[in-house]
PDB file of C-alpha atoms and ligand atoms in Angstrom:
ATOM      1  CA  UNK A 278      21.365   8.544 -14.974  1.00  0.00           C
ATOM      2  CA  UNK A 279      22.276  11.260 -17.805  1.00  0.00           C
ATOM      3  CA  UNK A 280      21.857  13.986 -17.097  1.00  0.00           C
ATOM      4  CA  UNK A 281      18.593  16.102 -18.583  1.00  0.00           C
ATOM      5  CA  UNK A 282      17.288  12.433 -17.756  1.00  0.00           C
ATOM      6  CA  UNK A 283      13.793  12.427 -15.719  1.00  0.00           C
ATOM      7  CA  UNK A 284      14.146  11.198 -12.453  1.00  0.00           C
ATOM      8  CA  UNK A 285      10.461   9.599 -12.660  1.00  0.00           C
ATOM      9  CA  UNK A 286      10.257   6.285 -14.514  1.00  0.00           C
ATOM     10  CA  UNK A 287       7.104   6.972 -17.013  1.00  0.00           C
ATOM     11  CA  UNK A 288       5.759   3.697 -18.314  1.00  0.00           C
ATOM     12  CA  UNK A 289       4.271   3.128 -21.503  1.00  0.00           C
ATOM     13  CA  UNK A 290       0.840   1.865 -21.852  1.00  0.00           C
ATOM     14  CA  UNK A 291       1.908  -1.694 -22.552  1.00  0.00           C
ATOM     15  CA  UNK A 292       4.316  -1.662 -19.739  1.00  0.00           C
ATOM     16  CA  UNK A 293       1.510  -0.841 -17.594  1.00  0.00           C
ATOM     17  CA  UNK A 294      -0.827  -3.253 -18.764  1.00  0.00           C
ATOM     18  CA  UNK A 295       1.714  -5.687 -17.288  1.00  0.00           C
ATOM     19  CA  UNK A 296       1.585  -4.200 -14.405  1.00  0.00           C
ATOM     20  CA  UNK A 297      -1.748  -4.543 -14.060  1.00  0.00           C
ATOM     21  CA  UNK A 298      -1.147  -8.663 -14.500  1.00  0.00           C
ATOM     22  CA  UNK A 299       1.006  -8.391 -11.867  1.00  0.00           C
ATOM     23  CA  UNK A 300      -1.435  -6.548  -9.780  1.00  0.00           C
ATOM     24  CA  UNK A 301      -4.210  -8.750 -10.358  1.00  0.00           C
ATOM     25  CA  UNK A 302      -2.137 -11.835  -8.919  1.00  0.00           C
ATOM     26  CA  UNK A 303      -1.043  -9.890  -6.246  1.00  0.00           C
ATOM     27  CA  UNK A 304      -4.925  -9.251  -5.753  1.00  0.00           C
ATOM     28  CA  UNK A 305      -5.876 -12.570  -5.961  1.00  0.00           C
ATOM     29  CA  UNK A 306      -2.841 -14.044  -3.486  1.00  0.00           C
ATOM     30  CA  UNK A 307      -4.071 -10.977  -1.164  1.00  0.00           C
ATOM     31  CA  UNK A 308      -7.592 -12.330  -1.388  1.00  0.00           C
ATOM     32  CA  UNK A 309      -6.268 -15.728  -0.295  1.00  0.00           C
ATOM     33  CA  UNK A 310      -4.275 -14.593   2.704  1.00  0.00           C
ATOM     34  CA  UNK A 311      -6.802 -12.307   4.010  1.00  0.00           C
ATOM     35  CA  UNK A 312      -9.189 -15.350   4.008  1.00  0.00           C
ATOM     36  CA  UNK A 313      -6.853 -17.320   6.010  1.00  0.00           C
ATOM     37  CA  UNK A 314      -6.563 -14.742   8.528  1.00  0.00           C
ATOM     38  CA  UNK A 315      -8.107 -16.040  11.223  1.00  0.00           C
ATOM     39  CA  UNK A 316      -8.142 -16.830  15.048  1.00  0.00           C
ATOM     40  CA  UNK A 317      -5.393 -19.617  15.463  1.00  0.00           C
ATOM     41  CA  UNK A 318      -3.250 -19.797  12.391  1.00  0.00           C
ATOM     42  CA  UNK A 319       0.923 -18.365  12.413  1.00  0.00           C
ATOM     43  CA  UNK A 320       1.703 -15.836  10.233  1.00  0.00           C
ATOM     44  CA  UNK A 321       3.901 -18.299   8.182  1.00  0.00           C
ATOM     45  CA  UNK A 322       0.436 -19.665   7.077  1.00  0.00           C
ATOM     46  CA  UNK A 323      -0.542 -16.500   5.557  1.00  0.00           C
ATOM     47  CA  UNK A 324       2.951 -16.419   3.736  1.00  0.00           C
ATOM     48  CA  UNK A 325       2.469 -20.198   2.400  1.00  0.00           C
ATOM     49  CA  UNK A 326      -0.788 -19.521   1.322  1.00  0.00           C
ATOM     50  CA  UNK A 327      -0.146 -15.929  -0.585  1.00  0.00           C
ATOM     51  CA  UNK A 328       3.214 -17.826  -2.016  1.00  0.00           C
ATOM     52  CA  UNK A 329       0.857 -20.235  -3.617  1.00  0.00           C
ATOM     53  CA  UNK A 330      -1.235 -17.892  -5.430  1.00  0.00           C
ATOM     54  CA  UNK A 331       2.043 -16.201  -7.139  1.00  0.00           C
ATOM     55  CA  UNK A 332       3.356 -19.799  -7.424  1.00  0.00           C
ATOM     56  CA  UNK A 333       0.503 -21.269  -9.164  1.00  0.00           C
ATOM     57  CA  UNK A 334       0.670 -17.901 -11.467  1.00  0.00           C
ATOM     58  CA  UNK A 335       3.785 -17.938 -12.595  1.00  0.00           C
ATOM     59  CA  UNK A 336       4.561 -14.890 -10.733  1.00  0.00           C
ATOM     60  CA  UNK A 337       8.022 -13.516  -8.640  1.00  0.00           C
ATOM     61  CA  UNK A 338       7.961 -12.223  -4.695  1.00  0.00           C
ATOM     62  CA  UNK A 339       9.747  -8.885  -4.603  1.00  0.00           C
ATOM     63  CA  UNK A 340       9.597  -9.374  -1.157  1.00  0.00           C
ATOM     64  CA  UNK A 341      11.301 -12.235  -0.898  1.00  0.00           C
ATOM     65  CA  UNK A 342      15.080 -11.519  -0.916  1.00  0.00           C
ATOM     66  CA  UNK A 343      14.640  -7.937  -0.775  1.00  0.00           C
ATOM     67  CA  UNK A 344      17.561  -6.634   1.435  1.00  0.00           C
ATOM     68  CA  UNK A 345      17.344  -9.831   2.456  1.00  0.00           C
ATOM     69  CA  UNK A 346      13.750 -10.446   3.695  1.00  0.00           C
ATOM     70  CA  UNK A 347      12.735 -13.576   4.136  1.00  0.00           C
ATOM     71  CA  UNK A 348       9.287 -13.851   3.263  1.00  0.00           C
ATOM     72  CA  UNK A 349       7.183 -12.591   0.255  1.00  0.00           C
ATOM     73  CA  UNK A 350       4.559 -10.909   2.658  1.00  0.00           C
ATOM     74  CA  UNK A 351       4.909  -8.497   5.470  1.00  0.00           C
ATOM     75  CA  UNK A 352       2.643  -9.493   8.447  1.00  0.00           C
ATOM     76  CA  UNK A 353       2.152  -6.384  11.211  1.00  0.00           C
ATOM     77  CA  UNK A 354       0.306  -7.001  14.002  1.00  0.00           C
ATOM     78  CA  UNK A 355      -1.305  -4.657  16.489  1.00  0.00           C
ATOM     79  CA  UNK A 356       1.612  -2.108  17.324  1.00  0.00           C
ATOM     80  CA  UNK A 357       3.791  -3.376  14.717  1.00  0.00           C
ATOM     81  CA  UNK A 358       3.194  -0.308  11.827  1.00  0.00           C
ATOM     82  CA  UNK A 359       5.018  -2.643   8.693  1.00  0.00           C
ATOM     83  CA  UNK A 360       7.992  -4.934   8.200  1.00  0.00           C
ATOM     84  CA  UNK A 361       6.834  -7.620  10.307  1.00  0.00           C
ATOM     85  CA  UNK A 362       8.598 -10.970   9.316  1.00  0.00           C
ATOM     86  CA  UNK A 363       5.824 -13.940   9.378  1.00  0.00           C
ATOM     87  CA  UNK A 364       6.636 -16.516  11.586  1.00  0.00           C
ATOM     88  CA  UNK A 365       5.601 -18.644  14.274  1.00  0.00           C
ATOM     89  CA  UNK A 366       3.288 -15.932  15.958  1.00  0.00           C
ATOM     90  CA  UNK A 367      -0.383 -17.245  16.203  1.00  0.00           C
ATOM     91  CA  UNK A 368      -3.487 -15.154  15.435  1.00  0.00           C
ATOM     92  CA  UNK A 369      -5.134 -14.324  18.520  1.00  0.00           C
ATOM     93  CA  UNK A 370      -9.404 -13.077  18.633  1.00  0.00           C
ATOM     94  CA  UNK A 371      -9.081  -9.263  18.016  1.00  0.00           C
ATOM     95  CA  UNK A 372      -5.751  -9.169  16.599  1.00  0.00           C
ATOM     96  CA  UNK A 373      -5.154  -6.426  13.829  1.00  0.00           C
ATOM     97  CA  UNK A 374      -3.010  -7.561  10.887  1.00  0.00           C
ATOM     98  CA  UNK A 375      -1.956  -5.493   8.073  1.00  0.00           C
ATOM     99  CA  UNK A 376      -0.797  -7.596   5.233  1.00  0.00           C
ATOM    100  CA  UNK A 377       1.809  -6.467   2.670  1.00  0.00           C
ATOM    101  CA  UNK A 378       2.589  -7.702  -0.670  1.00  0.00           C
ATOM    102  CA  UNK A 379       4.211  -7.936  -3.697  1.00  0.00           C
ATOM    103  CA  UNK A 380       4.260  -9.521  -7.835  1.00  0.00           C
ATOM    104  CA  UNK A 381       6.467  -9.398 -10.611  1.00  0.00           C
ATOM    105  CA  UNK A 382       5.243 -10.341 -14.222  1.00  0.00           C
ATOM    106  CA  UNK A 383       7.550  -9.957 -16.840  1.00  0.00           C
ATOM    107  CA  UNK A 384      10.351  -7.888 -14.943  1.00  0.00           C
ATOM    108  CA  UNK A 385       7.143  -5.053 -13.751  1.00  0.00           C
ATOM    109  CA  UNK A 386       6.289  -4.877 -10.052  1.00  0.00           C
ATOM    110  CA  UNK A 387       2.853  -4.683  -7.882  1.00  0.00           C
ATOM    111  CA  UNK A 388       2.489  -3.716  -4.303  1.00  0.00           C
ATOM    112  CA  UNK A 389      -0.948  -3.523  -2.131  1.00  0.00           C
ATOM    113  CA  UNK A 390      -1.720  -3.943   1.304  1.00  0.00           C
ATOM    114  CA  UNK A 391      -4.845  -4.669   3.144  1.00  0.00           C
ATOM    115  CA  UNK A 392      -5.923  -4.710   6.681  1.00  0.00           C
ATOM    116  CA  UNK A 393      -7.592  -7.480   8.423  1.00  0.00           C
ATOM    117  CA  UNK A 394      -9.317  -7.543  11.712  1.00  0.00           C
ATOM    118  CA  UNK A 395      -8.704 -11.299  13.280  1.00  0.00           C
ATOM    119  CA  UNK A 396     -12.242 -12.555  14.836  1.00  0.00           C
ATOM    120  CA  UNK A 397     -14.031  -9.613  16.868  1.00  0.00           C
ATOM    121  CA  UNK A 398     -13.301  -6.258  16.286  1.00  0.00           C
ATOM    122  CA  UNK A 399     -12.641  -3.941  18.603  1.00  0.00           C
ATOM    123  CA  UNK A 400     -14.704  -0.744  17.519  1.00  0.00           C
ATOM    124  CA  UNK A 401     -11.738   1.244  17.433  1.00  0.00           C
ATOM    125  CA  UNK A 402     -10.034  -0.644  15.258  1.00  0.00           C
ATOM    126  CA  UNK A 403     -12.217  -1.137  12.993  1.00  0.00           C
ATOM    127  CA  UNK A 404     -12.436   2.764  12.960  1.00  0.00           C
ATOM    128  CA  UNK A 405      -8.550   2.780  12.214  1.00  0.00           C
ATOM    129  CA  UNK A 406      -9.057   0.123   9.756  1.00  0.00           C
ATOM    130  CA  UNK A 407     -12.054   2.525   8.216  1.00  0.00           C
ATOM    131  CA  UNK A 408     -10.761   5.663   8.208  1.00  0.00           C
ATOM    132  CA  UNK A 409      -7.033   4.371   6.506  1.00  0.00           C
ATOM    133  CA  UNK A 410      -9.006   2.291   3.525  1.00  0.00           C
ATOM    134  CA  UNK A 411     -11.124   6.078   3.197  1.00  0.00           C
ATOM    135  CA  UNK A 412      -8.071   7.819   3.429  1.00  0.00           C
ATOM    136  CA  UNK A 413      -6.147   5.438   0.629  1.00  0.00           C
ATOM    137  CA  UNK A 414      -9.151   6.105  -1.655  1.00  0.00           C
ATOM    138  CA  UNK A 415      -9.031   9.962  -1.086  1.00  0.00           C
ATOM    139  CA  UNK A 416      -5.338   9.888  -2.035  1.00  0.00           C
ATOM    140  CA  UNK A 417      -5.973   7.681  -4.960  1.00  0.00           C
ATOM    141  CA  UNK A 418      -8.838   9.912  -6.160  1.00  0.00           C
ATOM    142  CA  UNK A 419      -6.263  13.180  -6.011  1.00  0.00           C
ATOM    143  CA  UNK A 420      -4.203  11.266  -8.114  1.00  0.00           C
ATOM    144  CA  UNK A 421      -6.967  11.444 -10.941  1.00  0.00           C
ATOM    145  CA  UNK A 422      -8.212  15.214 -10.092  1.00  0.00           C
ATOM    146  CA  UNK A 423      -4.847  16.625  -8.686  1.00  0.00           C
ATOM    147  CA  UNK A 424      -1.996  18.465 -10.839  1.00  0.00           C
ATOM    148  CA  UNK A 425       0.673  17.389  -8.585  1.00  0.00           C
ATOM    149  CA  UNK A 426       1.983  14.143  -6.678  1.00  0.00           C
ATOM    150  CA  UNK A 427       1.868  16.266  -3.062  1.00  0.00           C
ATOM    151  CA  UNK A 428      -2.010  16.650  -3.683  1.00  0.00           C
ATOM    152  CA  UNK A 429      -2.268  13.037  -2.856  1.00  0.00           C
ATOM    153  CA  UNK A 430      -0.935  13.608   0.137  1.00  0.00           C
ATOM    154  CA  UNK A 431      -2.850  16.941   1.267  1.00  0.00           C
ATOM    155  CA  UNK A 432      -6.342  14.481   0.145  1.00  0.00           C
ATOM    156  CA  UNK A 433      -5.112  12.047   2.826  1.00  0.00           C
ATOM    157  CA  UNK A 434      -4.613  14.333   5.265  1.00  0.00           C
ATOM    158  CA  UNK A 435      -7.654  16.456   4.694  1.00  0.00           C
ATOM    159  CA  UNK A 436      -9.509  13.395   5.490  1.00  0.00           C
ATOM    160  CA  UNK A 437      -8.050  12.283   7.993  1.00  0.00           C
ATOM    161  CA  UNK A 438      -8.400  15.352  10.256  1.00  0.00           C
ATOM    162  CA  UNK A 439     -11.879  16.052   8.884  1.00  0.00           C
ATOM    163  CA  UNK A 440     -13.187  12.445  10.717  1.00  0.00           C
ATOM    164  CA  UNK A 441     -15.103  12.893  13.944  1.00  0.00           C
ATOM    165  CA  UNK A 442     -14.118  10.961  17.269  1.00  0.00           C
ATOM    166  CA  UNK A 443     -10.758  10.871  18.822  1.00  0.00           C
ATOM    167  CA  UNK A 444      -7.730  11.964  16.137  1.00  0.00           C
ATOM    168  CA  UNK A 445      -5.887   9.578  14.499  1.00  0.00           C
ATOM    169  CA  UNK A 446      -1.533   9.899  13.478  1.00  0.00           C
ATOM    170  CA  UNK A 447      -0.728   9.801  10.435  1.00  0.00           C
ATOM    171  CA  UNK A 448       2.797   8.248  10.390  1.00  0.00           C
ATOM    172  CA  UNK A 449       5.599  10.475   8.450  1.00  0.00           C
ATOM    173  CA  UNK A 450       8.616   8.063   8.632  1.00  0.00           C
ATOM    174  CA  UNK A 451       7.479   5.700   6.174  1.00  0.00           C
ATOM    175  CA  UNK A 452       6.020   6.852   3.057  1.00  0.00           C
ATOM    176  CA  UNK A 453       4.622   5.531  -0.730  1.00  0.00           C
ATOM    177  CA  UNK A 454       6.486   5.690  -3.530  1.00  0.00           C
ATOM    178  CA  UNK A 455       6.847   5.480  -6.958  1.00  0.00           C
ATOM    179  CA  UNK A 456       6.753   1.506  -9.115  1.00  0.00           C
ATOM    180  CA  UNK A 457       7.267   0.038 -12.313  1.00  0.00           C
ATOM    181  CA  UNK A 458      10.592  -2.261 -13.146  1.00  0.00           C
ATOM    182  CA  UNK A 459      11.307  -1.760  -9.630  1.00  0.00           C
ATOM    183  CA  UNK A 460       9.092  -1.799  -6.257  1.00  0.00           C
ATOM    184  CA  UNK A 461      10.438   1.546  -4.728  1.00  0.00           C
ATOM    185  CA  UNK A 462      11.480   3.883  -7.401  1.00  0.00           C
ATOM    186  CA  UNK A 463      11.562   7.688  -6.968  1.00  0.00           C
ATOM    187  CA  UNK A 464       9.119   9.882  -6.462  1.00  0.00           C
ATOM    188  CA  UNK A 465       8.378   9.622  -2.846  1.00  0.00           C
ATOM    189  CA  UNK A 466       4.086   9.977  -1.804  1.00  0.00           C
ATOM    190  CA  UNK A 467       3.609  11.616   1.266  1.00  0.00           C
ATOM    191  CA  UNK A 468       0.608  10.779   3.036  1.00  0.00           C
ATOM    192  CA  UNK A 469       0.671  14.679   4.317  1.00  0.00           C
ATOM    193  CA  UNK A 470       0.525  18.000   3.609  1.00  0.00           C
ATOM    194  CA  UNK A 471       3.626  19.692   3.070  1.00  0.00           C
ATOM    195  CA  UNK A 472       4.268  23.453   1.467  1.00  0.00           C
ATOM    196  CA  UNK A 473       5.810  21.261  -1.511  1.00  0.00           C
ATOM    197  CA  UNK A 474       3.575  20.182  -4.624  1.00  0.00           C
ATOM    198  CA  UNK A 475       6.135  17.472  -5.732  1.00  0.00           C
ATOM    199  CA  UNK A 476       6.437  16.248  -9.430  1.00  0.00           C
ATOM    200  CA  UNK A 477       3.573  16.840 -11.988  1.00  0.00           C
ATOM    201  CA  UNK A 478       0.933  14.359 -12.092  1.00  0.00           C
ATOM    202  CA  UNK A 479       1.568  13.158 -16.043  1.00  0.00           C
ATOM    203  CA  UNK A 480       0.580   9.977 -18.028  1.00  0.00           C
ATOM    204  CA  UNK A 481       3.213   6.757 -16.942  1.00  0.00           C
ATOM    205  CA  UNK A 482       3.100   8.082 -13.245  1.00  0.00           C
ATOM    206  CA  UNK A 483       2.755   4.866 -11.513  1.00  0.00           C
ATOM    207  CA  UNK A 484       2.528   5.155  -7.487  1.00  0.00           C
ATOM    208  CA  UNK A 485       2.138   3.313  -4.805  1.00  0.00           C
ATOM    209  CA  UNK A 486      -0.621   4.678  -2.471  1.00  0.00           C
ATOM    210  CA  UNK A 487      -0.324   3.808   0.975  1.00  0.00           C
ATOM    211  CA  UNK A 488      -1.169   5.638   4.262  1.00  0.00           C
ATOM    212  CA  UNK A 489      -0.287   4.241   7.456  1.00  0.00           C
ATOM    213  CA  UNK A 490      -2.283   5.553  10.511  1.00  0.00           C
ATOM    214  CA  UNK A 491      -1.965   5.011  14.336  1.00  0.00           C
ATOM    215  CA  UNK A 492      -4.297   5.572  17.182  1.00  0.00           C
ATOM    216  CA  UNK A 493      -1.498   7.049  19.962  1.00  0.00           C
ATOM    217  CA  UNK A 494       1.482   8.833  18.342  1.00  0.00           C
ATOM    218  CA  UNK A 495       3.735   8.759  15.412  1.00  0.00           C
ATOM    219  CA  UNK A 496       7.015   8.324  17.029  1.00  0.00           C
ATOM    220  CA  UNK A 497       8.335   4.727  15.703  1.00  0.00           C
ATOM    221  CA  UNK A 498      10.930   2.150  16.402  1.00  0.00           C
ATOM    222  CA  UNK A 499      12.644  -0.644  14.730  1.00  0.00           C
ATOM    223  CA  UNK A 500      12.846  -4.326  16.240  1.00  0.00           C
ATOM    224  CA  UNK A 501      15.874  -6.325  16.958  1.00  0.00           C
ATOM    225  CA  UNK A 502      15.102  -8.460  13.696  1.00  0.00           C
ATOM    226  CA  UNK A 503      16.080  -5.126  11.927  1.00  0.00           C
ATOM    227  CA  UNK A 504      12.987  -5.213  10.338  1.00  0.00           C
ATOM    228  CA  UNK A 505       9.676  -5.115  12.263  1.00  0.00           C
ATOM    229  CA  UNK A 506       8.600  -1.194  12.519  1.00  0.00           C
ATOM    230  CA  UNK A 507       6.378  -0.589  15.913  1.00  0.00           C
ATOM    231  CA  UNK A 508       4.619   2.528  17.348  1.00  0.00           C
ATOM    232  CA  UNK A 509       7.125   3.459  20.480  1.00  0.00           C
ATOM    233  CA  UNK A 510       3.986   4.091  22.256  1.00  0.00           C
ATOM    234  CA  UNK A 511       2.234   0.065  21.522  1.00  0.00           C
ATOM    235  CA  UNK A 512      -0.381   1.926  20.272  1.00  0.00           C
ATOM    236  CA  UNK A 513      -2.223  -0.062  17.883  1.00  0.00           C
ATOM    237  CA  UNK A 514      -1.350   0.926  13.592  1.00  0.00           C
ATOM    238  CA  UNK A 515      -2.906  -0.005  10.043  1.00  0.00           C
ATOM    239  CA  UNK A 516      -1.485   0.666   6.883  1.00  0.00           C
ATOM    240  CA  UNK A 517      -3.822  -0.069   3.358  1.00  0.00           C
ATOM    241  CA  UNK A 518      -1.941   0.421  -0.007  1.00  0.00           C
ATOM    242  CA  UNK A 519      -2.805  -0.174  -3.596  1.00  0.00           C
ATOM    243  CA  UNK A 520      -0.223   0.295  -6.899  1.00  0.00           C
ATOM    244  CA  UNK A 521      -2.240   2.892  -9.180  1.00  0.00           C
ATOM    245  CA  UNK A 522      -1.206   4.129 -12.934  1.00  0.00           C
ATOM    246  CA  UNK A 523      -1.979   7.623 -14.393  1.00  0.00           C
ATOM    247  CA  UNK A 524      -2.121   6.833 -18.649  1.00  0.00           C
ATOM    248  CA  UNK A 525      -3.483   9.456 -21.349  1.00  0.00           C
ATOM    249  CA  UNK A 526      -7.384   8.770 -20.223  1.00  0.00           C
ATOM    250  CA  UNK A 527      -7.229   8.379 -16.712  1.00  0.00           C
ATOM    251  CA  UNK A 528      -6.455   6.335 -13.810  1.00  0.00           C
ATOM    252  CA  UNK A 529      -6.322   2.388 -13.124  1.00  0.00           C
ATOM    253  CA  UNK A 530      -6.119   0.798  -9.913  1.00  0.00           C
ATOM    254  CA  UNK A 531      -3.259  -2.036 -10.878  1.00  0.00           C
ATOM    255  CA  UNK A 532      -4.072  -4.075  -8.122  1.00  0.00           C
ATOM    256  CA  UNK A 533      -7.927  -3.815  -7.704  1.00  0.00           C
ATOM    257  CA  UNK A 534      -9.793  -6.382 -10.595  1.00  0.00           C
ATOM    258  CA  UNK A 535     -12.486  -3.285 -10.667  1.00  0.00           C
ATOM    259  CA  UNK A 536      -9.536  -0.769 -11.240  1.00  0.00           C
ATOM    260  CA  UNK A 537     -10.711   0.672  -8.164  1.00  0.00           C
ATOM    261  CA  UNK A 538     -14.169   1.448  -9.336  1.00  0.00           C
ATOM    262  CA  UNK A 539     -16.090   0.593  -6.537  1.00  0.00           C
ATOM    263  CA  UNK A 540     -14.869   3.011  -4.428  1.00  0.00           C
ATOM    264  CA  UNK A 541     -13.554   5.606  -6.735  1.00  0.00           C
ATOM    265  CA  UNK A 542     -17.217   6.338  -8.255  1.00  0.00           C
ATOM    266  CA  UNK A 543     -18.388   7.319  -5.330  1.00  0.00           C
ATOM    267  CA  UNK A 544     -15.850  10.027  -5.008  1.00  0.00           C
ATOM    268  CA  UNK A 545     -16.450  11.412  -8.316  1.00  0.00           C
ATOM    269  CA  UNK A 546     -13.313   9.038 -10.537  1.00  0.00           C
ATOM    270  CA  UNK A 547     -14.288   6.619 -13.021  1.00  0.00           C
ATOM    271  CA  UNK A 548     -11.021   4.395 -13.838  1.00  0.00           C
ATOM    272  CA  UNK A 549     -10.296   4.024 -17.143  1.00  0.00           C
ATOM    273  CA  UNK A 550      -8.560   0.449 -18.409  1.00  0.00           C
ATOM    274  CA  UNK A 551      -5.080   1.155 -19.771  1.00  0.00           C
ATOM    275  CA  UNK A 552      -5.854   1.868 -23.575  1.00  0.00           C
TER     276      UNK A 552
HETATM  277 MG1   MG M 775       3.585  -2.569   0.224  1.00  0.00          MG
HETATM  278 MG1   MG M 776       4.748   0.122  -0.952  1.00  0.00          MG
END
C-alpha cells in the first residue's frame, strides 16, 4: 500500500449496498441452519443446508477454502469458542451451538453469527446466549453514537460487567474486524476496553461486530484439527456477530433484513438504508 494510503478500506455507498445483498443471503442461509439445529442432526447438516441457501442465491462461501477450511460454516459447540469444522458430531438435548458464516456477492463479503440453544436450555446458557446478543447490540449501537472504533468495544464491556448474576469472560484472543472486498481486513474491534480509541468512526467504516463470551475463564486453546478454538477450562462459550456499515446518514445492519432495527430502537439508533 502507498504510502499516505489509509489503512481502512472505506466503501462507497454502492459498494455497500452490495454488501448488504450479500448480507441478506447470509441472513437468510443463517435462518435456515439455525432452524435445522436441532436434537439429532451432524453438524455437516447444518453446513448442507446453509450451502443451499448461498447456492440457490448465486452467492460464494468465504469460508470455504479459507486457509484451507473445509466448510462454509463454523459450527462450535459447548466449550468450543469458534473454528469448529462441521462434521459427523450429532446434536445432543442442551447442546449450545454458535454458528458462523459467510457471503460474497459481486467480489463484497458478509459475516454474522448466531447462537442456538439445541432442545432445552440450560438457564445459564441461555443467560450466556442473552447477555452476548445484548452485548453485540450495545457494540453495534456505539458504532452509531461513538467517535471512535474502541468505543465499540468499551459499550461491550460496559455491559457486560454491568449484568447481575455470576460474571461472565469476555474472550480477548479473538477479536472483530474490519470487511468489505475481503472478510478480515484491518481495523481490528475489540470487544474491550482498552486506554486506546482506535481509528475514527467515518462514513465507509464497515465492521464486523462480534463478542465472544464464556462462563469460566478466558484462557483458550487450539484443537489438533488446527482449527477448533476451546475454553482450556471446558467451560461452556457463545459468540453472536453481525457485519454493520457506517455511510453519510447513519448505520445499517448488512446482515439483519430490518438493518438491525428491532433491536437498535430500543437503544436509542434508528438504521438508516444505505442512500
Ligand atoms: Mg464470523
Ligand atoms: Mg468475523
Amino acid at each position: 500500500m502507498a504510502f499516505g494510503q489509509p489503512r481502512i478500506e472505506y466503501k462507497t455507498n454502492s459498494q455497500m449496498r452490495i454488501m448488504h445483498e450479500a448480507g441478506l443471503v447470509l441472513s437468510r442461509a443463517l435462518d435456515a441452519a439455525v432452524a435445522a439445529a436441532v436434537p439429532g442432526v451432524t453438524t455437516k447438516h447444518l453446513d448442507d443446508v446453509f450451502a443451499a441457501v448461498l447456492n440457490e442465491a448465486g452467492a460464494k462461501s468465504n469460508f470455504l477454502g479459507y486457509h484451507g477450511f473445509p466448510a462454509t460454516i463454523c459450527t462450535s459447540v459447548n466449550e468450543e469458542v469458534v473454528h469448529g469444522i462441521p462434521g459427523g458430531r450429532v446434536l445432543e438435548d442442551g447442546d449450545i451451538i454458535s454458528i458462523d458464516g459467510g457471503a460474497i456477492v459481486n467480489g463484497w463479503h458478509s459475516d454474522s453469527a448466531r447462537t442456538v440453544i439445541v432442545g432445552t436450555a440450560d438457564p445459564e446458557d441461555q443467560r450466556l446466549s442473552d447477555v452476548t446478543r445484548a452485548a453485540m447490540w450495545r457494540g453495534i449501537a456505539a458504532l452509531a453514537t461513538g467517535k471512535h472504533v474502541g468505543d465499540i468495544g468499551a459499550a461491550i464491556d460496559d455491559y457486560v460487567s454491568s449484568v447481575p448474576g455470576k460474571p461472565l469472560g469476555i474472550l480477548e484472543d479473538y477479536v472483530g474486524h474490519g470487511i468489505g472486498s475481503e472478510m478480515h481486513m484491518p481495523p481490528d474491534v475489540l470487544n474491550y476496553r482498552t486506554s486506546h480509541r482506535g481509528p475514527k468512526i467515518k462514513p465507509g467504516l464497515c465492521l464486523a461486530i462480534e463478542p465472544m463470551l464464556v462462563r469460566g475463564g478466558i484462557e483458550t486453546a487450539v484443537l489438533e484439527d488446527d482449527w477448533t478454538v476451546v475454553t482450556t477450562d471446558g467451560k461452556r462459550s457463545c459468540q453472536w456477530e453481525h457485519s454493520v456499515a457506517v455511510h453519510e446518514k447513519g448505520i445499517w445492519v448488512l446482515s439483519a433484513p430490518d438493518g438491525g432495527a428491532e433491536h437498535l430502537v430500543p437503544l436509542g439508533v434508528t438504521p438508516v438504508p444505505i442512500p
